Tab-separated table of C-alpha atoms and ligand atoms in Angstrom:
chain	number	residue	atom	x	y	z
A	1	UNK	CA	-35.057	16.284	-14.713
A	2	UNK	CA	-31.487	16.029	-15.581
A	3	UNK	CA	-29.680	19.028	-15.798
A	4	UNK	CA	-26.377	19.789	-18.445
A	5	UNK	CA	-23.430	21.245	-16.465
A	6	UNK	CA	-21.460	20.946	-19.000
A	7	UNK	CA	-20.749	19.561	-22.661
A	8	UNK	CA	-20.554	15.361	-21.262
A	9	UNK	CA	-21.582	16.424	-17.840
A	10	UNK	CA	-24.915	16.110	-15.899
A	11	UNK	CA	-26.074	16.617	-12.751
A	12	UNK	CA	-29.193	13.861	-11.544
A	13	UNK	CA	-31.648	15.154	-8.764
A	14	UNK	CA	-32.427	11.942	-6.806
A	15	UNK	CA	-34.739	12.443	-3.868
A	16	UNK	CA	-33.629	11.349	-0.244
A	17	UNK	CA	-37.677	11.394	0.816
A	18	UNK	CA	-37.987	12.068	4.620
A	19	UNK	CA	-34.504	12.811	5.145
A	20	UNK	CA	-33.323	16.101	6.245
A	21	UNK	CA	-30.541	16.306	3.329
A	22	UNK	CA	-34.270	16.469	0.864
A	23	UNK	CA	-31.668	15.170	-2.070
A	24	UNK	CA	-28.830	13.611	-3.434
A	25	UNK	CA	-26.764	15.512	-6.662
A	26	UNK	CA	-25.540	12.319	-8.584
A	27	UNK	CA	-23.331	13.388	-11.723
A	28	UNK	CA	-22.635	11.820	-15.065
A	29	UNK	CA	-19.831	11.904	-16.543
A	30	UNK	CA	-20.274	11.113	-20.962
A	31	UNK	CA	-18.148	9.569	-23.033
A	32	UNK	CA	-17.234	6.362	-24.658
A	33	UNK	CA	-17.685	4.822	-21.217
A	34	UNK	CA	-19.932	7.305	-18.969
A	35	UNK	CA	-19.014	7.306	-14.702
A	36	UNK	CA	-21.784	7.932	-11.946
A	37	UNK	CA	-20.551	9.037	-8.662
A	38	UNK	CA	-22.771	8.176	-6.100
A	39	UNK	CA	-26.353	6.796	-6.384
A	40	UNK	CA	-29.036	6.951	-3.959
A	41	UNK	CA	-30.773	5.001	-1.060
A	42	UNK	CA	-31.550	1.625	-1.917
A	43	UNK	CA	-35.419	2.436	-1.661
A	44	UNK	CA	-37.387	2.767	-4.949
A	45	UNK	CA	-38.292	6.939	-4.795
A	46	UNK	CA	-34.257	6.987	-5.641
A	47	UNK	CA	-34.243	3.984	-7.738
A	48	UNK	CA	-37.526	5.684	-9.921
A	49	UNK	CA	-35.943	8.886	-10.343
A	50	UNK	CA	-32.000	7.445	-10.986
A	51	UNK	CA	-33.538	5.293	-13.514
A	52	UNK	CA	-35.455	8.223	-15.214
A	53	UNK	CA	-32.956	10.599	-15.534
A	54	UNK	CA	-30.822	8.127	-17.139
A	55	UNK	CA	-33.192	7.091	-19.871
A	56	UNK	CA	-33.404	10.621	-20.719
A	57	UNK	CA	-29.712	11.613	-21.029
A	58	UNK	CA	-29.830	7.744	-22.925
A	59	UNK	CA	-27.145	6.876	-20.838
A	60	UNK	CA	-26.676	2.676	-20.928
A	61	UNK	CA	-26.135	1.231	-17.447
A	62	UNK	CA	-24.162	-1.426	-19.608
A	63	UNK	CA	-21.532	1.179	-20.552
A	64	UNK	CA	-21.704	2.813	-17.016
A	65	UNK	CA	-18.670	2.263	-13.791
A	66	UNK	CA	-19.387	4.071	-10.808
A	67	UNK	CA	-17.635	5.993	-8.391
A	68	UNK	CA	-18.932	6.519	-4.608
A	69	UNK	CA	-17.309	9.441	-2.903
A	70	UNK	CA	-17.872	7.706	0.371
A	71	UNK	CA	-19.391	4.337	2.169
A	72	UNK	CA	-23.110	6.544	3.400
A	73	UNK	CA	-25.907	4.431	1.975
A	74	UNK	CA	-27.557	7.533	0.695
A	75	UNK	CA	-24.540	7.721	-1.752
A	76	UNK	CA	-23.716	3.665	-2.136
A	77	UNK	CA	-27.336	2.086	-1.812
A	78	UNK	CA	-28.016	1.909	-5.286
A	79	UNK	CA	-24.746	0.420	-6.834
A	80	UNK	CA	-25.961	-3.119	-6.489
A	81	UNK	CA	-28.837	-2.253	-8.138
A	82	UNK	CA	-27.046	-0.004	-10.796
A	83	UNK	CA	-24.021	-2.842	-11.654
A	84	UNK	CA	-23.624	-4.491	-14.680
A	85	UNK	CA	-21.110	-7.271	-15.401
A	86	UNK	CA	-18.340	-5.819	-16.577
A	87	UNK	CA	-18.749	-2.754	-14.705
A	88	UNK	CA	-16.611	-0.910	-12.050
A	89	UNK	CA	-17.787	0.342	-9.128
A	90	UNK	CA	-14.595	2.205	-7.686
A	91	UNK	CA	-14.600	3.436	-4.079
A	92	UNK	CA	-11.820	4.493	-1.554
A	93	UNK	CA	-10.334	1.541	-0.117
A	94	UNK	CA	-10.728	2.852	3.468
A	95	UNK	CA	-14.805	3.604	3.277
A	96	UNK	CA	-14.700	0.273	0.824
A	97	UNK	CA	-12.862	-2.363	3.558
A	98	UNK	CA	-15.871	-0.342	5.829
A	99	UNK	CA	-18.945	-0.863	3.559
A	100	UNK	CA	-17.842	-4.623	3.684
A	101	UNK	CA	-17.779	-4.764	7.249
A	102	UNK	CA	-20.983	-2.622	7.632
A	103	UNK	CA	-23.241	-5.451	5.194
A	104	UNK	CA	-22.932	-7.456	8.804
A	105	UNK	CA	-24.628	-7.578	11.479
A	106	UNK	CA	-21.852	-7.628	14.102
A	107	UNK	CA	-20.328	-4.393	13.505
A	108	UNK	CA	-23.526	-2.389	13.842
A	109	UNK	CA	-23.726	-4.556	17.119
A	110	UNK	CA	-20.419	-2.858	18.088
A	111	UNK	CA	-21.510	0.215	17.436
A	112	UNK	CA	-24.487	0.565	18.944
A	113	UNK	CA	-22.919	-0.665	22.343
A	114	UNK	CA	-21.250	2.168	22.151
A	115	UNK	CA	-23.976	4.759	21.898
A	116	UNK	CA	-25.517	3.063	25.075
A	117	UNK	CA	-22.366	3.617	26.843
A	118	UNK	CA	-22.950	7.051	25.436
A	119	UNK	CA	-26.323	7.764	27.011
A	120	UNK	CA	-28.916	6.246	24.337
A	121	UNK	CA	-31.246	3.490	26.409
A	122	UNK	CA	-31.343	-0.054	25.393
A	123	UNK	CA	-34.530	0.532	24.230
A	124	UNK	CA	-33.935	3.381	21.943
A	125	UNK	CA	-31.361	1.353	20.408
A	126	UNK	CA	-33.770	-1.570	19.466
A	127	UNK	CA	-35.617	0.803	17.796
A	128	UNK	CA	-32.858	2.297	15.668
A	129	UNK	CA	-31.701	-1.434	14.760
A	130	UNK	CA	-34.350	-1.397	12.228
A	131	UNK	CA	-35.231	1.911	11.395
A	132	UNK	CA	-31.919	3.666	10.746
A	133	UNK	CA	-31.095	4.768	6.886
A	134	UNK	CA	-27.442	4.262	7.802
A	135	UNK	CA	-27.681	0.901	8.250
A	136	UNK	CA	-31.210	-0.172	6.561
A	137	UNK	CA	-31.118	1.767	3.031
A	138	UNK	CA	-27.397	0.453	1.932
A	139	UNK	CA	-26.269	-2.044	-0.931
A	140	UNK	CA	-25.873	-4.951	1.115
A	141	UNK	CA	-23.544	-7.409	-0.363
A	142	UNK	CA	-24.452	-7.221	-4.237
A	143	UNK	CA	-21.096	-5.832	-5.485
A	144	UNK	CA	-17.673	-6.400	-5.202
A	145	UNK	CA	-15.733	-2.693	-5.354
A	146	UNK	CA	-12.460	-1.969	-6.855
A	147	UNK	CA	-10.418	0.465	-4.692
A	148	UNK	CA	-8.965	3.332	-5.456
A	149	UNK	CA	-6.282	5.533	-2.955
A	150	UNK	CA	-5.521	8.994	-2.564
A	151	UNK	CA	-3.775	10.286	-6.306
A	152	UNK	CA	-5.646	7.318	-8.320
A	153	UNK	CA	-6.387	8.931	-11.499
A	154	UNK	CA	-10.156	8.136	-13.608
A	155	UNK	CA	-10.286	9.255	-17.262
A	156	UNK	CA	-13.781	9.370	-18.963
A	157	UNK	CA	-15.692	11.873	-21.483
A	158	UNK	CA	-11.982	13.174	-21.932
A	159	UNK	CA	-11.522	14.542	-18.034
A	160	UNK	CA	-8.780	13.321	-15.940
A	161	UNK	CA	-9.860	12.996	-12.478
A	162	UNK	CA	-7.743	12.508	-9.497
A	163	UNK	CA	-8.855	10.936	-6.140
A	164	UNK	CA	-8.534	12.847	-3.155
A	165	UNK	CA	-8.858	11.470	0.001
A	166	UNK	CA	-10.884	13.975	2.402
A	167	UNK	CA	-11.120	11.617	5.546
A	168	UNK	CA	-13.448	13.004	8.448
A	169	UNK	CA	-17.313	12.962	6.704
A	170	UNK	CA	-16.472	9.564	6.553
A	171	UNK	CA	-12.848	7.923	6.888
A	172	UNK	CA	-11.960	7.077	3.882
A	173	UNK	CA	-14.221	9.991	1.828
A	174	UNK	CA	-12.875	10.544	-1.692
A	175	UNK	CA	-13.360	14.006	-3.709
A	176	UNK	CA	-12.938	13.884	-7.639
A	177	UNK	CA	-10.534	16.533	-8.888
A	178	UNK	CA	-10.808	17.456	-12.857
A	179	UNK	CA	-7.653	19.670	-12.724
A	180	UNK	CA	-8.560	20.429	-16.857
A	181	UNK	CA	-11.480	21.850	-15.976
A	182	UNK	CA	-10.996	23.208	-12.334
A	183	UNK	CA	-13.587	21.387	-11.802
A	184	UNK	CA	-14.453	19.266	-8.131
A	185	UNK	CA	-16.529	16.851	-6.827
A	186	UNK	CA	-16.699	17.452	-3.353
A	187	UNK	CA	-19.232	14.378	-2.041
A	188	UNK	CA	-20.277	15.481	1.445
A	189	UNK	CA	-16.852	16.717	1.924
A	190	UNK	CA	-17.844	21.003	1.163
A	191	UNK	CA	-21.560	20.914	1.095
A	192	UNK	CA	-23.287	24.175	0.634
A	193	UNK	CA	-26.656	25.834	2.880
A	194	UNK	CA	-26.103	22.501	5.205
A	195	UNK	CA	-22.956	21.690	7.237
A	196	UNK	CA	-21.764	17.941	6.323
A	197	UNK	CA	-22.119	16.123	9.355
A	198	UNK	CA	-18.626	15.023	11.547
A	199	UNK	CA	-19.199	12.013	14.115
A	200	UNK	CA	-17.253	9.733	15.199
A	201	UNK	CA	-16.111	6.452	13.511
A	202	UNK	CA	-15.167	3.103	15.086
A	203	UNK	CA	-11.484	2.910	15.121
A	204	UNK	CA	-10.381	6.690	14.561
A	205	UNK	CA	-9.637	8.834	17.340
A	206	UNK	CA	-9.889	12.134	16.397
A	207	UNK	CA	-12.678	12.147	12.776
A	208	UNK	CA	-13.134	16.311	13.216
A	209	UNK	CA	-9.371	17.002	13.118
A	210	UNK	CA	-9.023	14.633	10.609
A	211	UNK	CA	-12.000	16.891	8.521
A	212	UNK	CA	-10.793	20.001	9.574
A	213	UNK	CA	-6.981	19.160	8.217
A	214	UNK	CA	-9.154	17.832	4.963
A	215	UNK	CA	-10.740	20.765	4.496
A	216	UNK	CA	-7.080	22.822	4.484
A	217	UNK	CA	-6.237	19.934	2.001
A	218	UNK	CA	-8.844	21.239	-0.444
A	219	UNK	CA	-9.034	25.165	0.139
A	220	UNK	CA	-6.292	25.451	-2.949
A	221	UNK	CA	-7.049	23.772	-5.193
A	222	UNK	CA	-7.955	25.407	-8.014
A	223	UNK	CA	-11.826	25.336	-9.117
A	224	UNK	CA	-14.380	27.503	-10.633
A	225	UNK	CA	-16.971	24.514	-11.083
A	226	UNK	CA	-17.820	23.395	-7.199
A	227	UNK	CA	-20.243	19.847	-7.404
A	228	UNK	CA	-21.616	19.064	-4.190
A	229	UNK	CA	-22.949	16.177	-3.278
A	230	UNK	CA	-26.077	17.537	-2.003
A	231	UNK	CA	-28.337	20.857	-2.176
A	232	UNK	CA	-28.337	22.727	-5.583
A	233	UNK	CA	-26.505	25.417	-3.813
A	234	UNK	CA	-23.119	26.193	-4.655
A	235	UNK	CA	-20.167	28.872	-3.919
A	236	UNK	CA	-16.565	29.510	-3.764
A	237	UNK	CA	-14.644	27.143	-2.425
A	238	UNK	CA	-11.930	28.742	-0.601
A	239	UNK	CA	-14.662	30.928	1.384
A	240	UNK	CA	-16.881	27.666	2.395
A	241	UNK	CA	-14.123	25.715	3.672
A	242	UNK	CA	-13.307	29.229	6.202
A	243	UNK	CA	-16.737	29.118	6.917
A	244	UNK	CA	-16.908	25.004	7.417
A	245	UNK	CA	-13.971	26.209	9.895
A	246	UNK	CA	-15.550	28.635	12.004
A	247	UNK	CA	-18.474	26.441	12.337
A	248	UNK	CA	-16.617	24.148	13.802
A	249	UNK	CA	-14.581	26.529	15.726
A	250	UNK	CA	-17.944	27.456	17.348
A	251	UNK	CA	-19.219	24.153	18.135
A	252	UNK	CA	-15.710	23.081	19.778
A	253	UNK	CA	-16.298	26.001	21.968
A	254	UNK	CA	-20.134	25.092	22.508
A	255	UNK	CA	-19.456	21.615	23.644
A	256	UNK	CA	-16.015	22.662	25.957
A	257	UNK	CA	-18.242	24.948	27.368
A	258	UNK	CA	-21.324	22.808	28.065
A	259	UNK	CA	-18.864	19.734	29.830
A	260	UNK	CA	-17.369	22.831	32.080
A	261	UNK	CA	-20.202	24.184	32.984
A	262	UNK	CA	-21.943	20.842	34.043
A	263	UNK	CA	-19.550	18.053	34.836
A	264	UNK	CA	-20.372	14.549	34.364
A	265	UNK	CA	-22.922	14.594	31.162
A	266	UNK	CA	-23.276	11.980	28.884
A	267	UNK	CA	-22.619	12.582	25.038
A	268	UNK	CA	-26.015	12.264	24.557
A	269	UNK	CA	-26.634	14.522	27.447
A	270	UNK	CA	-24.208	16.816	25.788
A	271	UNK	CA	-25.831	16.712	22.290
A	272	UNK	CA	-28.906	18.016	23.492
A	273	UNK	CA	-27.844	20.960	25.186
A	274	UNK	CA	-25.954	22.107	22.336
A	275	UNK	CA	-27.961	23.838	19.264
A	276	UNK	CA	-28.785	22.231	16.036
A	277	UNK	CA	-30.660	23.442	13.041
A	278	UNK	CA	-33.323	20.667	13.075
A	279	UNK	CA	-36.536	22.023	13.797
A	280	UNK	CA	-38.128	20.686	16.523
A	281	UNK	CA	-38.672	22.919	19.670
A	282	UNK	CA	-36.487	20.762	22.645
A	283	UNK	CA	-34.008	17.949	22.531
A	284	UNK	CA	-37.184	15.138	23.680
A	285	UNK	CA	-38.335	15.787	20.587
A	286	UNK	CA	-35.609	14.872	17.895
A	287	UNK	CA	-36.441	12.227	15.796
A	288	UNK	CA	-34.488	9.190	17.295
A	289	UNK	CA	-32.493	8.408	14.269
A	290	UNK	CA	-31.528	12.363	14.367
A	291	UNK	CA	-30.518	12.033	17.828
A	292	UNK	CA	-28.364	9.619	16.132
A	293	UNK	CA	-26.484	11.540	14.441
A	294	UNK	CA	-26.690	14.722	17.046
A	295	UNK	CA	-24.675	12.429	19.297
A	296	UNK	CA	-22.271	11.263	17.065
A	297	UNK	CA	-21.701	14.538	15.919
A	298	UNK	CA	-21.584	15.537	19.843
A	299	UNK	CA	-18.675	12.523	20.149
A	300	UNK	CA	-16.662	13.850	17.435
A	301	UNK	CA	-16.522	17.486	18.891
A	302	UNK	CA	-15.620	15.792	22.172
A	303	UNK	CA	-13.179	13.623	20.790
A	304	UNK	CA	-11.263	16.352	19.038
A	305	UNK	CA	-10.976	18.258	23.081
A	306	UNK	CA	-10.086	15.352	24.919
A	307	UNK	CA	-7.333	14.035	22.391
A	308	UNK	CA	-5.755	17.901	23.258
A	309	UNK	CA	-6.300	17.092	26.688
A	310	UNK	CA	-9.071	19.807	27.575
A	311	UNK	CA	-11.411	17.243	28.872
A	312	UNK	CA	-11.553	13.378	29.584
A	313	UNK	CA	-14.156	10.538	30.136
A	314	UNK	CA	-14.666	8.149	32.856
A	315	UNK	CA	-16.769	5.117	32.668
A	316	UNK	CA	-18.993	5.064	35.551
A	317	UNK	CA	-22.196	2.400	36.250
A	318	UNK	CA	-21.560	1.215	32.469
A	319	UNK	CA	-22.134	5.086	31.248
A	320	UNK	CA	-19.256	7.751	29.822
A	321	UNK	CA	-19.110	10.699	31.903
A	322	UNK	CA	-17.240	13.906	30.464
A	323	UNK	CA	-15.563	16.139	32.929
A	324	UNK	CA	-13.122	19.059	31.814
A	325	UNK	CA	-9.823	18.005	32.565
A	326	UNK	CA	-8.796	20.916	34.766
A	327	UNK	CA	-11.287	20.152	36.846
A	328	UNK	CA	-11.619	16.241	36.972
A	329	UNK	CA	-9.355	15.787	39.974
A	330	UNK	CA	-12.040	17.801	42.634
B	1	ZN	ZN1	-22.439	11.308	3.662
């Protein structure tokens, strides 16, 4: 069911089934032209459920742009579907160039040579190719996006919002800011009872600073009415983004700690030494396409250390090795 926030404002429970995130918060914004930011897989559990909520607010895809808060398929899969001529579908233009790229084969290529480089097995990788949500459960090519940048202002149902790029969830993630109403739309930027996961992106050296600085970006701002983009959970914002913070702080430490203590590992190596939520009892058991994410979620902890020169990699028999960098030249 569709739940009333606020007078013109509604929050959609769409259901990621399967997934550990359980759901996706889309919102709806009223008004002589209503916005939805973000949408769902492309899979028809999300599609069922987006379309139901919307027949009973009455909302009219017709009279209905779109904002995505990043390029994730569980938050773009559904615009294709969702368009109508005459329609926006607004984006960031840094996750927007991405999601362009990503309807391709040849980047995923890219990336996954990576990961092997990283410690995943050829074989594990052919499995992935079509199994993972990332890459299976987006919009494909079905819409072209109109970009917005950092300060780009949206005004529906009487609310100003302003764009604020968050980059490190993604790098080009955009929060909504309705400075009227202290209100924000965080997307997977400030998530609540989960931590939004940080890996690392093609072409960006360092995606956990680049969060961490994001989250200082945010802490001000003024807001009483915090919209995640997940969970129903909720909070203050300037005491999540210290906790975010000292997450972090602790899993910096974790993985600095795991590449002194045993030199040479893999990322993938790495990622399942360190501790994760998920529950399953040992690392051989993860789910491959959350061993996915483990290990880019590793990489962007390892990242952020060796770009402050605390440890380094070295490519050896076609594999990254991690050593700490005070102790690399034994
Ligand atoms: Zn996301």
């Amino acid at each position: 069911m569709a739940e009333l926030i606020a007078p013109g404002l509604w929050r959609l429970d769409i259901p990621l089934v399967g997934n550990p995130l359980k759901n996706l918060n889309s919102y709806l914004i009223t008004g002589e032209r209503n916005l939805l930011i973000d949408t769902g897989f492309n899979q028809p559990p999300c599609r069922d459920a987006m379309e139901r909520q919307l027949q009973e607010i009455g909302a009219q895809l017709e009279q209905t742009d779109i904002f995505l808060t990043h390029l994730h398929s569980d938050h773009t899969g559904l615009s294709g579907v969702l368009h109508r001529e005459g329609c926006s579908v607004f984006i960031g233009a840094v996750d927007g160039r991405r999601l362009v790229e990503y309807a391709g084969d040849q980047k995923w290529h890219r990336i996954y040579e990576g990961y092997i480089r990283d410690g995943f097995t050829l074989e594990q990788m052919k499995t992935l190719w079509n199994t993972n949500p990332a890459k299976m459960a987006g919009p494909g090519q079905a819409v072209s996006y109109t970009w917005v940048e950092d300060g780009t202002e949206l005004t529906y149902g009487g609310r100003t919002l302003r764009c604020v790029r968050t980059p490190g969830h993604t790098p080009g993630h955009m929060c909504l800011y309705d400075a009227g109403n202290r209100t924000l739309f965080s997307g997977d930027h400030v998530l609540f009872h989960i931590t939004p996961n940080i890996c690392r992106w093609d072409g960006v050296a360092d995606s956990l600073g680049d969060y961490l600085a994001s989250l200082d970006k945010v802490r001000n701002l003024a807001v009483d009415c915090l919209l995640p983009a997940h969970r129903q959970e909720t909070g203050n914002l300037k005491n999540r983004v210290e906790e975010l913070k000292e997450h972090h702080s602790h899993r910096i430490a974790e993985a600095l700690r795991t590449v002194r203590e045993t030199p040479g590992l893999t990322a993938y190596e790495i990622a399942g030494r360190m501790h994760w939520s998920i529950r399953s009892r040992n690392w051989d058991e993860f789910p491959l396409t959350q061993k996915y994410f483990a290990v880019g979620e590793a990489l962007s902890h390892l990242d952020y250390l060796e770009v402050r020169g605390l440890i380094r990699h070295t490519l050896i028999h076609e594999k990254n090795h991690y050593t700490a960098a005070d102790i690399s030249e034994q």
